Amino acid sequence: MSDAPSHAPEKSILPSWVKGPQDFVGGIALMAIAAFALWASSDLQGMHGFSFGAGTAPRMFGILLLGLGAGVTFVGIFTEGEALQKFHWRGPVFVILAIASFALCIRPMGMVFSAMSSFMIAALGSAETRWLETAIVGACLTTFCALLFPYALGLPLQMWPAFLIR
Amino acid sequence: MGDLFSNLGLGFATVFQFVQWTPSFLGGMSIPLPMNILLCLVGALVGTLVGVLPGIGTIATVAMLLPITFGLPPVGALIMLAGIYYGAQYGGSTTSILVNIPGEAGSVVTALDGFQMAKQGRAGPALAIAAIGSFFAGCVATVLIALLGAPLTKLALAFGPAEYFSLMVLGLIFAVVLAKGSVLKAIAMIVFGLLLSMVGSDIETGASRMSFNIPELADGLGFATVAMGLFGFAEIIRNLDTGSEEDRQLVQNKVTGLMPTKKDLKDSSMPILRGTVLGSILGILPGGGAVIASFAAYTLEKKLAKDPKRFGRGAIEGVAAPESANNAAAQTSFIPLLTLGIPPNAVMALMVGAMTIHGIVPGPQVMQKQPDLVWGMIASMWVGNLMLLIINLPMVGIWVRLLRVPYRLMFPSIVVFCSIGIYSVNNAPMDVMLAGIFGLVGYWLIKHDFEPAPLLLGMVLGPLMEENLRRALLISRGDATVFFTRPLSASLMAISAFLLILALLPALRKKRDEVFVESES
């Protein structure tokens, strides 16, 4: 990754006995996921006789993941490893916002509006965006998709806002 | 032998099938169209088009384009997907050679010498050799698939649930051992994938598992949704991080003189051959794949070369060998998928996803019940490779221009395109949201150096593994030793254990890292 030089070691929030912060945090997160899965499947039926219940396999793999997560954490504590990488917020936030706005708009507003608006929101994710250019390309893409999906691929998509059609 | 020809004959007949097309605007007139060939062509073109975009790998391309094949009949859809796959791969190598941004691990090696050649003004020959090598490898691999397909299918029919389970374990272990990076983390990713596959209703009891009464989750996590999130969205977000335009050192001078010289051809003929052999073998192995094949081929050439110093400075062998190996492995990895129904890598996992959406369960039964589908796909591979060779060489100019599209315009387009694609699968806004969440998960995984590919593999194999595990234990009346007492299953398990130990031994671990590191430095 290109942002490697930006971490100064003193900035690390982790205790100094952690030699590989990247693996340490990763392993802990895996254990958290495993614990969550074990909790989520705790109400399912287990083994009855020698046949599996619905909960047997999730529990089996949950425990396995818990162990593997612990293993990764241990590796993170005892072996020299990468420092935590810097997370940027601008890109992820606007891309996710764009996706969310698409998901919320597609039913009530139709494809044309949702595609265009989420294109513009996603474009906010980069500092290099030039607005006129972006608007033109967004309009072209929307037109392209409005032709491709319903006509060329035969997928029925609602194009326009619901209140206009009714 | 006669079987082989009749099978391939059937395949080509399927590919060259004409369909009567009766568009409404012609007023009832119908035109015969070679539908499958056209789909193959469109797939290869679109695959290249998306694969060429910098920073978008083969898996991301296939995942993104999955939805556009859903409306087609099964045979056509799979032929088109196969076309997309080769196209994406070819597009990826074009990007590596011209911009030095390998879209995926497999073309990292190509970038080493390919980009140097491009800098010296020899981008044309590099691209041409990559195409010729890929085509040759593709031809050999197609014949190999046809040869091995039928006997392996017979073997597969002798498999019981215990054997299937062991085989899948072996496949996953292979995937871990042959992948780049930490073995432990890769196994953790597989298990994470297995857990994700269990969301939704249980196959046998119908009980709803880990779905928190969310109706959209009752059916399980959509495969296309997760793939698109982990590969499509996550890649976009990650690329935004590196964001700045200046590290895209595009070869500005025009690509001229496409044809390689006689010396180039002579120099690269043996590397192509060796790369093809190596790639074919590594591709067949469950879990094998294009990545290790190209790395191994590059390392081999460097070892064999009279003057290893030329590598990394624009040696044509360094392009020819990995590109052939890459393509050979990509195609022979269809063998375990088509015969045993087990996807050996993430792209094949996507293929399984596509087949399942069309109601086909890949495996030995498909080969017997729908021979036209399997053989049509195999024949289309050869046709697809030929098309890539014919179309792409003259179109290099267009691809180069595409590379100049700035990222600031590209990424919103991909976000929107993917969103519409995911939505169109089930007409469910929730799927789009889930894909977004998996995009964030994928971004986090990348930041912590976890590979998302094994996760996808685990997710696809999950239901199969669970089903066979349950069945095997039910048949053996709860006796878990069944996996070690049935000879076939026992030997598969033994190989897996052996491989895992090998991979964890310090000496061999060093050797394994060497293959990856040596070619990078």
Tab-separated table of C-alpha atoms in Angstrom, chain A residues 1-3 21-23 25-27 29-30 33-34 36-37 39-41 44-45 48 50-55 57-58 60-62 64-65 68-69 71-72 75 82 84-88 91-92 95-96 98-100 102-104 106-107 111 115 118-119 122-126 128-130 133-134 137 141 144-145 148-149 153 155-157, chain B residues 67-71 165 184-185 187-189 191-192 194-195 198 202 204-205 207-210 212 233 236-238 240-247 406-409 411-417 419-421 423-424 426-430 432-433 435-437 439-440 443-450 465-466 469-470 473-474 477-479:
chain	number	residue	atom	x	y	z
A	1	MET	CA	0.000	0.000	0.000
A	2	SER	CA	1.247	3.432	-0.816
A	3	ASP	CA	0.491	4.952	2.554
A	21	PRO	CA	-0.688	-4.962	15.301
A	22	GLN	CA	-2.272	-5.819	11.967
A	23	ASP	CA	-2.624	-9.511	12.787
A	25	VAL	CA	-6.473	-6.659	15.568
A	26	GLY	CA	-7.457	-8.943	12.692
A	27	GLY	CA	-7.429	-11.998	14.934
A	29	ALA	CA	-12.056	-9.256	15.025
A	30	LEU	CA	-12.270	-12.838	13.756
A	33	ILE	CA	-17.232	-12.663	14.471
A	34	ALA	CA	-17.014	-16.258	15.672
A	36	PHE	CA	-21.292	-13.504	17.318
A	37	ALA	CA	-22.019	-16.503	15.085
A	39	TRP	CA	-24.417	-16.530	19.901
A	40	ALA	CA	-26.649	-16.193	16.834
A	41	SER	CA	-26.873	-19.951	16.390
A	44	LEU	CA	-30.707	-23.841	17.100
A	45	GLN	CA	-31.081	-27.514	17.718
A	48	HIS	CA	-29.854	-35.621	18.142
A	50	PHE	CA	-25.991	-39.296	15.390
A	51	SER	CA	-27.687	-36.944	12.999
A	52	PHE	CA	-26.847	-33.305	12.778
A	53	GLY	CA	-29.241	-30.693	13.973
A	54	ALA	CA	-29.580	-27.301	12.319
A	55	GLY	CA	-27.150	-25.783	14.779
A	57	ALA	CA	-22.480	-27.207	11.702
A	58	PRO	CA	-22.619	-23.477	12.529
A	60	MET	CA	-18.636	-26.491	14.722
A	61	PHE	CA	-17.329	-23.881	12.323
A	62	GLY	CA	-17.900	-21.110	14.841
A	64	LEU	CA	-13.106	-23.519	14.588
A	65	LEU	CA	-13.074	-19.851	13.622
A	68	LEU	CA	-8.192	-19.746	14.231
A	69	GLY	CA	-8.845	-16.164	15.319
A	71	GLY	CA	-4.148	-18.314	16.481
A	72	VAL	CA	-3.939	-15.178	14.326
A	75	VAL	CA	0.852	-14.639	15.764
A	82	GLU	CA	2.933	-5.026	9.815
A	84	LEU	CA	-1.972	-1.028	11.271
A	85	GLN	CA	-2.746	0.520	7.951
A	86	LYS	CA	-4.254	3.913	7.741
A	87	PHE	CA	-7.962	3.939	7.006
A	88	HIS	CA	-9.254	6.745	4.882
A	91	GLY	CA	-13.806	7.199	-0.143
A	92	PRO	CA	-15.596	4.553	1.898
A	95	VAL	CA	-19.278	5.094	-1.769
A	96	ILE	CA	-21.412	3.537	0.964
A	98	ALA	CA	-24.114	6.242	-2.729
A	99	ILE	CA	-24.989	2.561	-2.405
A	100	ALA	CA	-27.398	3.236	0.439
A	102	PHE	CA	-29.501	3.769	-4.439
A	103	ALA	CA	-31.041	1.052	-2.278
A	104	LEU	CA	-33.465	3.526	-0.700
A	106	ILE	CA	-34.770	2.534	-6.389
A	107	ARG	CA	-38.259	1.467	-5.318
A	111	MET	CA	-33.821	3.781	-11.848
A	115	ALA	CA	-28.631	6.014	-10.753
A	118	SER	CA	-25.943	7.918	-6.478
A	119	PHE	CA	-23.448	8.660	-9.242
A	122	ALA	CA	-20.177	8.571	-5.150
A	123	ALA	CA	-18.277	11.258	-7.026
A	124	LEU	CA	-17.957	13.178	-3.739
A	125	GLY	CA	-15.649	10.379	-2.611
A	126	SER	CA	-12.737	11.754	-4.577
A	128	GLU	CA	-10.351	15.246	-7.837
A	129	THR	CA	-13.944	15.421	-8.985
A	130	ARG	CA	-14.868	18.175	-11.434
A	133	GLU	CA	-17.596	16.664	-16.264
A	134	THR	CA	-19.055	14.374	-13.620
A	137	VAL	CA	-20.659	11.403	-17.570
A	141	LEU	CA	-24.084	6.366	-17.832
A	144	PHE	CA	-26.672	3.738	-21.077
A	145	CYS	CA	-28.004	1.721	-18.134
A	148	LEU	CA	-28.950	-1.759	-21.394
A	149	PHE	CA	-30.858	-3.347	-18.537
A	153	LEU	CA	-30.928	-7.630	-21.199
A	155	LEU	CA	-34.669	-7.170	-17.073
A	156	PRO	CA	-37.781	-5.346	-15.995
A	157	LEU	CA	-36.743	-2.287	-14.024
B	67	PRO	CA	-26.061	-10.068	-13.602
B	68	ILE	CA	-25.994	-9.341	-17.305
B	69	THR	CA	-25.994	-13.071	-18.061
B	70	PHE	CA	-28.965	-13.926	-15.898
B	71	GLY	CA	-31.550	-13.231	-18.571
B	165	PHE	CA	-16.217	-34.257	1.904
B	184	LEU	CA	-3.415	-19.517	9.034
B	185	LYS	CA	-5.193	-16.406	7.817
B	187	ILE	CA	-7.823	-20.997	6.589
B	188	ALA	CA	-9.546	-18.498	8.854
B	189	MET	CA	-11.036	-16.841	5.768
B	191	VAL	CA	-14.030	-20.906	7.786
B	192	PHE	CA	-15.510	-17.403	7.811
B	194	LEU	CA	-18.307	-21.479	5.573
B	195	LEU	CA	-20.064	-19.677	8.401
B	198	MET	CA	-24.902	-21.128	6.782
B	202	ASP	CA	-31.096	-25.178	6.887
B	204	GLU	CA	-32.590	-30.547	5.958
B	205	THR	CA	-34.644	-29.197	8.816
B	207	ALA	CA	-34.851	-24.109	10.461
B	208	SER	CA	-33.848	-20.505	9.926
B	209	ARG	CA	-30.250	-19.960	10.960
B	210	MET	CA	-28.574	-16.714	11.943
B	212	PHE	CA	-32.447	-12.575	12.785
B	233	PHE	CA	-17.103	-2.405	-4.019
B	236	ILE	CA	-13.240	0.570	-5.584
B	237	ILE	CA	-12.931	1.796	-2.026
B	238	ARG	CA	-9.384	0.567	-1.765
B	240	LEU	CA	-9.783	5.446	-3.817
B	241	ASP	CA	-7.248	5.315	-1.013
B	242	THR	CA	-4.300	5.262	-3.325
B	243	GLY	CA	-6.410	7.641	-5.362
B	244	SER	CA	-3.934	10.024	-6.860
B	245	GLU	CA	-3.566	10.015	-10.584
B	246	GLU	CA	0.170	10.396	-10.717
B	247	ASP	CA	1.044	6.787	-9.982
B	406	PRO	CA	-9.562	9.056	-15.173
B	407	TYR	CA	-10.428	7.139	-12.048
B	408	ARG	CA	-12.582	9.975	-10.722
B	409	LEU	CA	-15.099	9.213	-13.489
B	411	PHE	CA	-15.436	4.680	-9.898
B	412	PRO	CA	-18.867	6.326	-9.625
B	413	SER	CA	-19.815	4.560	-12.840
B	414	ILE	CA	-18.793	1.214	-11.396
B	415	VAL	CA	-20.667	1.894	-8.167
B	416	VAL	CA	-23.859	2.683	-10.062
B	417	PHE	CA	-23.472	-0.168	-12.531
B	419	SER	CA	-25.810	-1.376	-7.741
B	420	ILE	CA	-28.185	-1.755	-10.664
B	421	GLY	CA	-26.754	-5.184	-11.387
B	423	TYR	CA	-30.728	-4.949	-7.664
B	424	SER	CA	-31.752	-6.598	-10.915
B	426	ASN	CA	-33.804	-10.266	-7.157
B	427	ASN	CA	-35.340	-6.801	-7.395
B	428	ALA	CA	-34.396	-6.429	-3.739
B	429	PRO	CA	-33.020	-3.131	-2.375
B	430	MET	CA	-31.778	-5.067	0.645
B	432	VAL	CA	-27.751	-3.673	-2.633
B	433	MET	CA	-27.339	-2.678	1.005
B	435	ALA	CA	-23.346	-5.743	-0.964
B	436	GLY	CA	-22.375	-2.326	0.376
B	437	ILE	CA	-21.783	-3.799	3.822
B	439	GLY	CA	-17.782	-3.891	0.469
B	440	LEU	CA	-16.798	-2.415	3.823
B	443	TYR	CA	-12.038	-3.164	2.582
B	444	TRP	CA	-11.306	-4.040	6.184
B	445	LEU	CA	-10.031	-7.482	5.144
B	446	ILE	CA	-7.686	-5.966	2.589
B	447	LYS	CA	-6.387	-3.526	5.186
B	448	HIS	CA	-5.613	-6.403	7.521
B	449	ASP	CA	-3.994	-8.453	4.810
B	450	PHE	CA	-6.702	-11.116	4.655
B	465	MET	CA	-19.568	-29.650	2.570
B	466	GLU	CA	-22.195	-29.553	5.246
B	469	LEU	CA	-20.590	-34.290	6.121
B	470	ARG	CA	-24.065	-34.862	7.472
B	473	LEU	CA	-22.023	-39.348	9.355
B	474	LEU	CA	-25.617	-40.491	9.027
B	477	ARG	CA	-24.177	-44.061	12.144
B	478	GLY	CA	-22.280	-41.223	13.736
B	479	ASP	CA	-18.869	-42.768	13.377
